[in-house]
Amino acid sequence: MCIRDRYDIEWSPYSSTVFASVARDGRLELWDLKESLLDPIYKDKPAENAKWPMKTVVKFSRHNPILLTGDADGDIQVNRIHGLDGGNEKEENEKLIKVLYPNGYQRMSREQNESTA
């Protein structure tokens, strides 16, 4: 599916590798980039001959493992998410620093940074 068919995308507040998207054909997809870059880990879509109203918005709850979607008819769907809590924030930040700075992270002062430029 082309990116133009997506109506909304939102990153998870629980994990830096998880996001959800909704599409014109009524599809909801949940992605985890550490699991797969090419395929969603969950897909909720209409059956072969069924037609769902296009989903226009997706939102993660900030305090509970819940994913909300809204469609063009004004209906809201509530989905409970299990297993995507992402661990604690310190562990997530350490993982992110390791990915961004594989040779190590060292905070430099402005003077040190200018002298190396």
PDB file of C-alpha atoms in Angstrom:
ATOM      1  CA  MET A   1       0.000   0.000   0.000  1.00  0.00           C
ATOM      2  CA  CYS A   2       1.259   3.439  -0.928  1.00  0.00           C
ATOM      3  CA  ILE A   3       1.925   6.122   1.707  1.00  0.00           C
ATOM      4  CA  ARG A   4      -0.712   8.315   0.006  1.00  0.00           C
ATOM      5  CA  ASP A   5      -3.331   5.785   1.134  1.00  0.00           C
ATOM      6  CA  ARG A   6      -2.432   6.399   4.790  1.00  0.00           C
ATOM      7  CA  TYR A   7      -4.511   8.971   6.612  1.00  0.00           C
ATOM      8  CA  ASP A   8      -2.768   9.043   9.961  1.00  0.00           C
ATOM      9  CA  ILE A   9       0.341   7.634  11.626  1.00  0.00           C
ATOM     10  CA  GLU A  10       1.277   7.888  15.301  1.00  0.00           C
ATOM     11  CA  TRP A  11       4.323   6.714  17.235  1.00  0.00           C
ATOM     12  CA  SER A  12       3.726   4.794  20.443  1.00  0.00           C
ATOM     13  CA  PRO A  13       4.446   6.631  23.702  1.00  0.00           C
ATOM     14  CA  TYR A  14       5.601   3.283  25.161  1.00  0.00           C
ATOM     15  CA  SER A  15       8.230   2.154  22.651  1.00  0.00           C
ATOM     16  CA  SER A  16      10.507   3.963  20.219  1.00  0.00           C
ATOM     17  CA  THR A  17      10.064   1.239  17.582  1.00  0.00           C
ATOM     18  CA  VAL A  18       6.252   0.946  17.555  1.00  0.00           C
ATOM     19  CA  PHE A  19       3.777   2.987  15.517  1.00  0.00           C
ATOM     20  CA  ALA A  20       0.247   2.587  14.197  1.00  0.00           C
ATOM     21  CA  SER A  21      -1.268   3.673  10.895  1.00  0.00           C
ATOM     22  CA  VAL A  22      -4.766   3.876   9.420  1.00  0.00           C
ATOM     23  CA  ALA A  23      -5.683   3.821   5.756  1.00  0.00           C
ATOM     24  CA  ARG A  24      -8.265   4.726   3.166  1.00  0.00           C
ATOM     25  CA  ASP A  25      -9.585   1.150   2.904  1.00  0.00           C
ATOM     26  CA  GLY A  26     -10.391   1.001   6.652  1.00  0.00           C
ATOM     27  CA  ARG A  27      -7.213  -0.835   7.581  1.00  0.00           C
ATOM     28  CA  LEU A  28      -5.440  -0.454  10.936  1.00  0.00           C
ATOM     29  CA  GLU A  29      -1.823  -1.596  11.054  1.00  0.00           C
ATOM     30  CA  LEU A  30       0.442  -1.839  14.067  1.00  0.00           C
ATOM     31  CA  TRP A  31       4.161  -1.878  13.310  1.00  0.00           C
ATOM     32  CA  ASP A  32       7.178  -2.767  15.445  1.00  0.00           C
ATOM     33  CA  LEU A  33      10.383  -1.933  13.591  1.00  0.00           C
ATOM     34  CA  LYS A  34      12.497  -4.171  15.809  1.00  0.00           C
ATOM     35  CA  GLU A  35      10.349  -7.127  14.660  1.00  0.00           C
ATOM     36  CA  SER A  36      10.067  -6.311  10.949  1.00  0.00           C
ATOM     37  CA  LEU A  37      10.735  -3.354   8.682  1.00  0.00           C
ATOM     38  CA  LEU A  38       8.466  -4.678   5.936  1.00  0.00           C
ATOM     39  CA  ASP A  39       5.418  -6.211   7.611  1.00  0.00           C
ATOM     40  CA  PRO A  40       3.097  -4.994  10.382  1.00  0.00           C
ATOM     41  CA  ILE A  41       2.862  -7.100  13.540  1.00  0.00           C
ATOM     42  CA  TYR A  42      -0.929  -6.670  13.504  1.00  0.00           C
ATOM     43  CA  LYS A  43      -3.371  -5.852  10.730  1.00  0.00           C
ATOM     44  CA  ASP A  44      -7.110  -5.273  11.092  1.00  0.00           C
ATOM     45  CA  LYS A  45      -8.711  -4.973   7.670  1.00  0.00           C
ATOM     46  CA  PRO A  46     -12.014  -5.633   5.947  1.00  0.00           C
ATOM     47  CA  ALA A  47     -12.762  -9.083   4.568  1.00  0.00           C
ATOM     48  CA  GLU A  48     -12.243  -9.617   0.830  1.00  0.00           C
ATOM     49  CA  ASN A  49     -15.657  -8.316  -0.329  1.00  0.00           C
ATOM     50  CA  ALA A  50     -16.511  -6.142   2.669  1.00  0.00           C
ATOM     51  CA  LYS A  51     -16.117  -2.393   2.597  1.00  0.00           C
ATOM     52  CA  TRP A  52     -15.277  -0.434   5.739  1.00  0.00           C
ATOM     53  CA  PRO A  53     -15.407   3.329   6.044  1.00  0.00           C
ATOM     54  CA  MET A  54     -11.985   4.890   5.706  1.00  0.00           C
ATOM     55  CA  LYS A  55     -10.153   5.349   8.976  1.00  0.00           C
ATOM     56  CA  THR A  56      -9.015   8.928   9.393  1.00  0.00           C
ATOM     57  CA  VAL A  57      -7.288   9.109  12.785  1.00  0.00           C
ATOM     58  CA  VAL A  58      -5.255   6.898  15.138  1.00  0.00           C
ATOM     59  CA  LYS A  59      -4.166   7.772  18.687  1.00  0.00           C
ATOM     60  CA  PHE A  60      -2.346   5.925  21.462  1.00  0.00           C
ATOM     61  CA  SER A  61      -3.532   6.483  25.012  1.00  0.00           C
ATOM     62  CA  ARG A  62      -0.761   8.126  27.037  1.00  0.00           C
ATOM     63  CA  HIS A  63      -1.642   6.292  30.257  1.00  0.00           C
ATOM     64  CA  ASN A  64      -3.121   2.922  29.244  1.00  0.00           C
ATOM     65  CA  PRO A  65      -2.308   0.251  26.640  1.00  0.00           C
ATOM     66  CA  ILE A  66      -5.120   1.397  24.358  1.00  0.00           C
ATOM     67  CA  LEU A  67      -5.186   2.380  20.688  1.00  0.00           C
ATOM     68  CA  LEU A  68      -8.107   4.450  19.364  1.00  0.00           C
ATOM     69  CA  THR A  69      -9.160   4.838  15.738  1.00  0.00           C
ATOM     70  CA  GLY A  70     -11.805   7.022  14.164  1.00  0.00           C
ATOM     71  CA  ASP A  71     -13.429   6.622  10.767  1.00  0.00           C
ATOM     72  CA  ALA A  72     -15.171   8.804   8.198  1.00  0.00           C
ATOM     73  CA  ASP A  73     -18.611   7.839   9.565  1.00  0.00           C
ATOM     74  CA  GLY A  74     -17.710   9.262  12.987  1.00  0.00           C
ATOM     75  CA  ASP A  75     -17.374   5.887  14.697  1.00  0.00           C
ATOM     76  CA  ILE A  76     -14.580   5.218  17.191  1.00  0.00           C
ATOM     77  CA  GLN A  77     -12.913   1.839  17.684  1.00  0.00           C
ATOM     78  CA  VAL A  78     -11.053   1.059  20.930  1.00  0.00           C
ATOM     79  CA  ASN A  79      -8.293  -1.582  20.830  1.00  0.00           C
ATOM     80  CA  ARG A  80      -6.480  -2.900  23.885  1.00  0.00           C
ATOM     81  CA  ILE A  81      -2.783  -3.581  23.266  1.00  0.00           C
ATOM     82  CA  HIS A  82      -0.828  -6.289  25.094  1.00  0.00           C
ATOM     83  CA  GLY A  83       2.934  -6.811  25.190  1.00  0.00           C
ATOM     84  CA  LEU A  84       4.036  -3.420  23.864  1.00  0.00           C
ATOM     85  CA  ASP A  85       4.801  -1.602  27.102  1.00  0.00           C
ATOM     86  CA  GLY A  86       8.378  -1.007  25.923  1.00  0.00           C
ATOM     87  CA  GLY A  87      10.093  -1.395  29.298  1.00  0.00           C
ATOM     88  CA  ASN A  88      11.208   1.509  31.388  1.00  0.00           C
ATOM     89  CA  GLU A  89      12.182   4.868  29.932  1.00  0.00           C
ATOM     90  CA  LYS A  90      15.841   4.687  31.039  1.00  0.00           C
ATOM     91  CA  GLU A  91      16.325   1.359  29.229  1.00  0.00           C
ATOM     92  CA  GLU A  92      14.678   2.764  26.089  1.00  0.00           C
ATOM     93  CA  ASN A  93      16.963   5.830  26.166  1.00  0.00           C
ATOM     94  CA  GLU A  94      20.053   3.634  26.601  1.00  0.00           C
ATOM     95  CA  LYS A  95      18.995   1.479  23.629  1.00  0.00           C
ATOM     96  CA  LEU A  96      18.440   4.586  21.523  1.00  0.00           C
ATOM     97  CA  ILE A  97      21.859   6.024  22.423  1.00  0.00           C
ATOM     98  CA  LYS A  98      23.522   2.710  21.472  1.00  0.00           C
ATOM     99  CA  VAL A  99      21.818   2.801  18.079  1.00  0.00           C
ATOM    100  CA  LEU A 100      22.581   6.469  17.409  1.00  0.00           C
ATOM    101  CA  TYR A 101      26.132   6.384  18.813  1.00  0.00           C
ATOM    102  CA  PRO A 102      27.540   2.870  18.227  1.00  0.00           C
ATOM    103  CA  ASN A 103      31.078   4.037  19.123  1.00  0.00           C
ATOM    104  CA  GLY A 104      29.955   5.507  22.430  1.00  0.00           C
ATOM    105  CA  TYR A 105      28.284   8.699  23.535  1.00  0.00           C
ATOM    106  CA  GLN A 106      30.193  11.512  25.155  1.00  0.00           C
ATOM    107  CA  ARG A 107      28.667  14.890  25.883  1.00  0.00           C
ATOM    108  CA  MET A 108      31.023  17.623  24.696  1.00  0.00           C
ATOM    109  CA  SER A 109      31.119  21.214  25.812  1.00  0.00           C
ATOM    110  CA  ARG A 110      30.582  23.912  23.215  1.00  0.00           C
ATOM    111  CA  GLU A 111      34.297  24.849  23.322  1.00  0.00           C
ATOM    112  CA  GLN A 112      35.369  21.248  22.714  1.00  0.00           C
ATOM    113  CA  ASN A 113      32.925  20.955  19.842  1.00  0.00           C
ATOM    114  CA  GLU A 114      34.206  24.175  18.198  1.00  0.00           C
ATOM    115  CA  SER A 115      37.845  23.137  18.573  1.00  0.00           C
ATOM    116  CA  THR A 116      37.219  19.850  16.743  1.00  0.00           C
ATOM    117  CA  ALA A 117      35.395  21.591  13.866  1.00  0.00           C
TER     118      ALA A 117
END
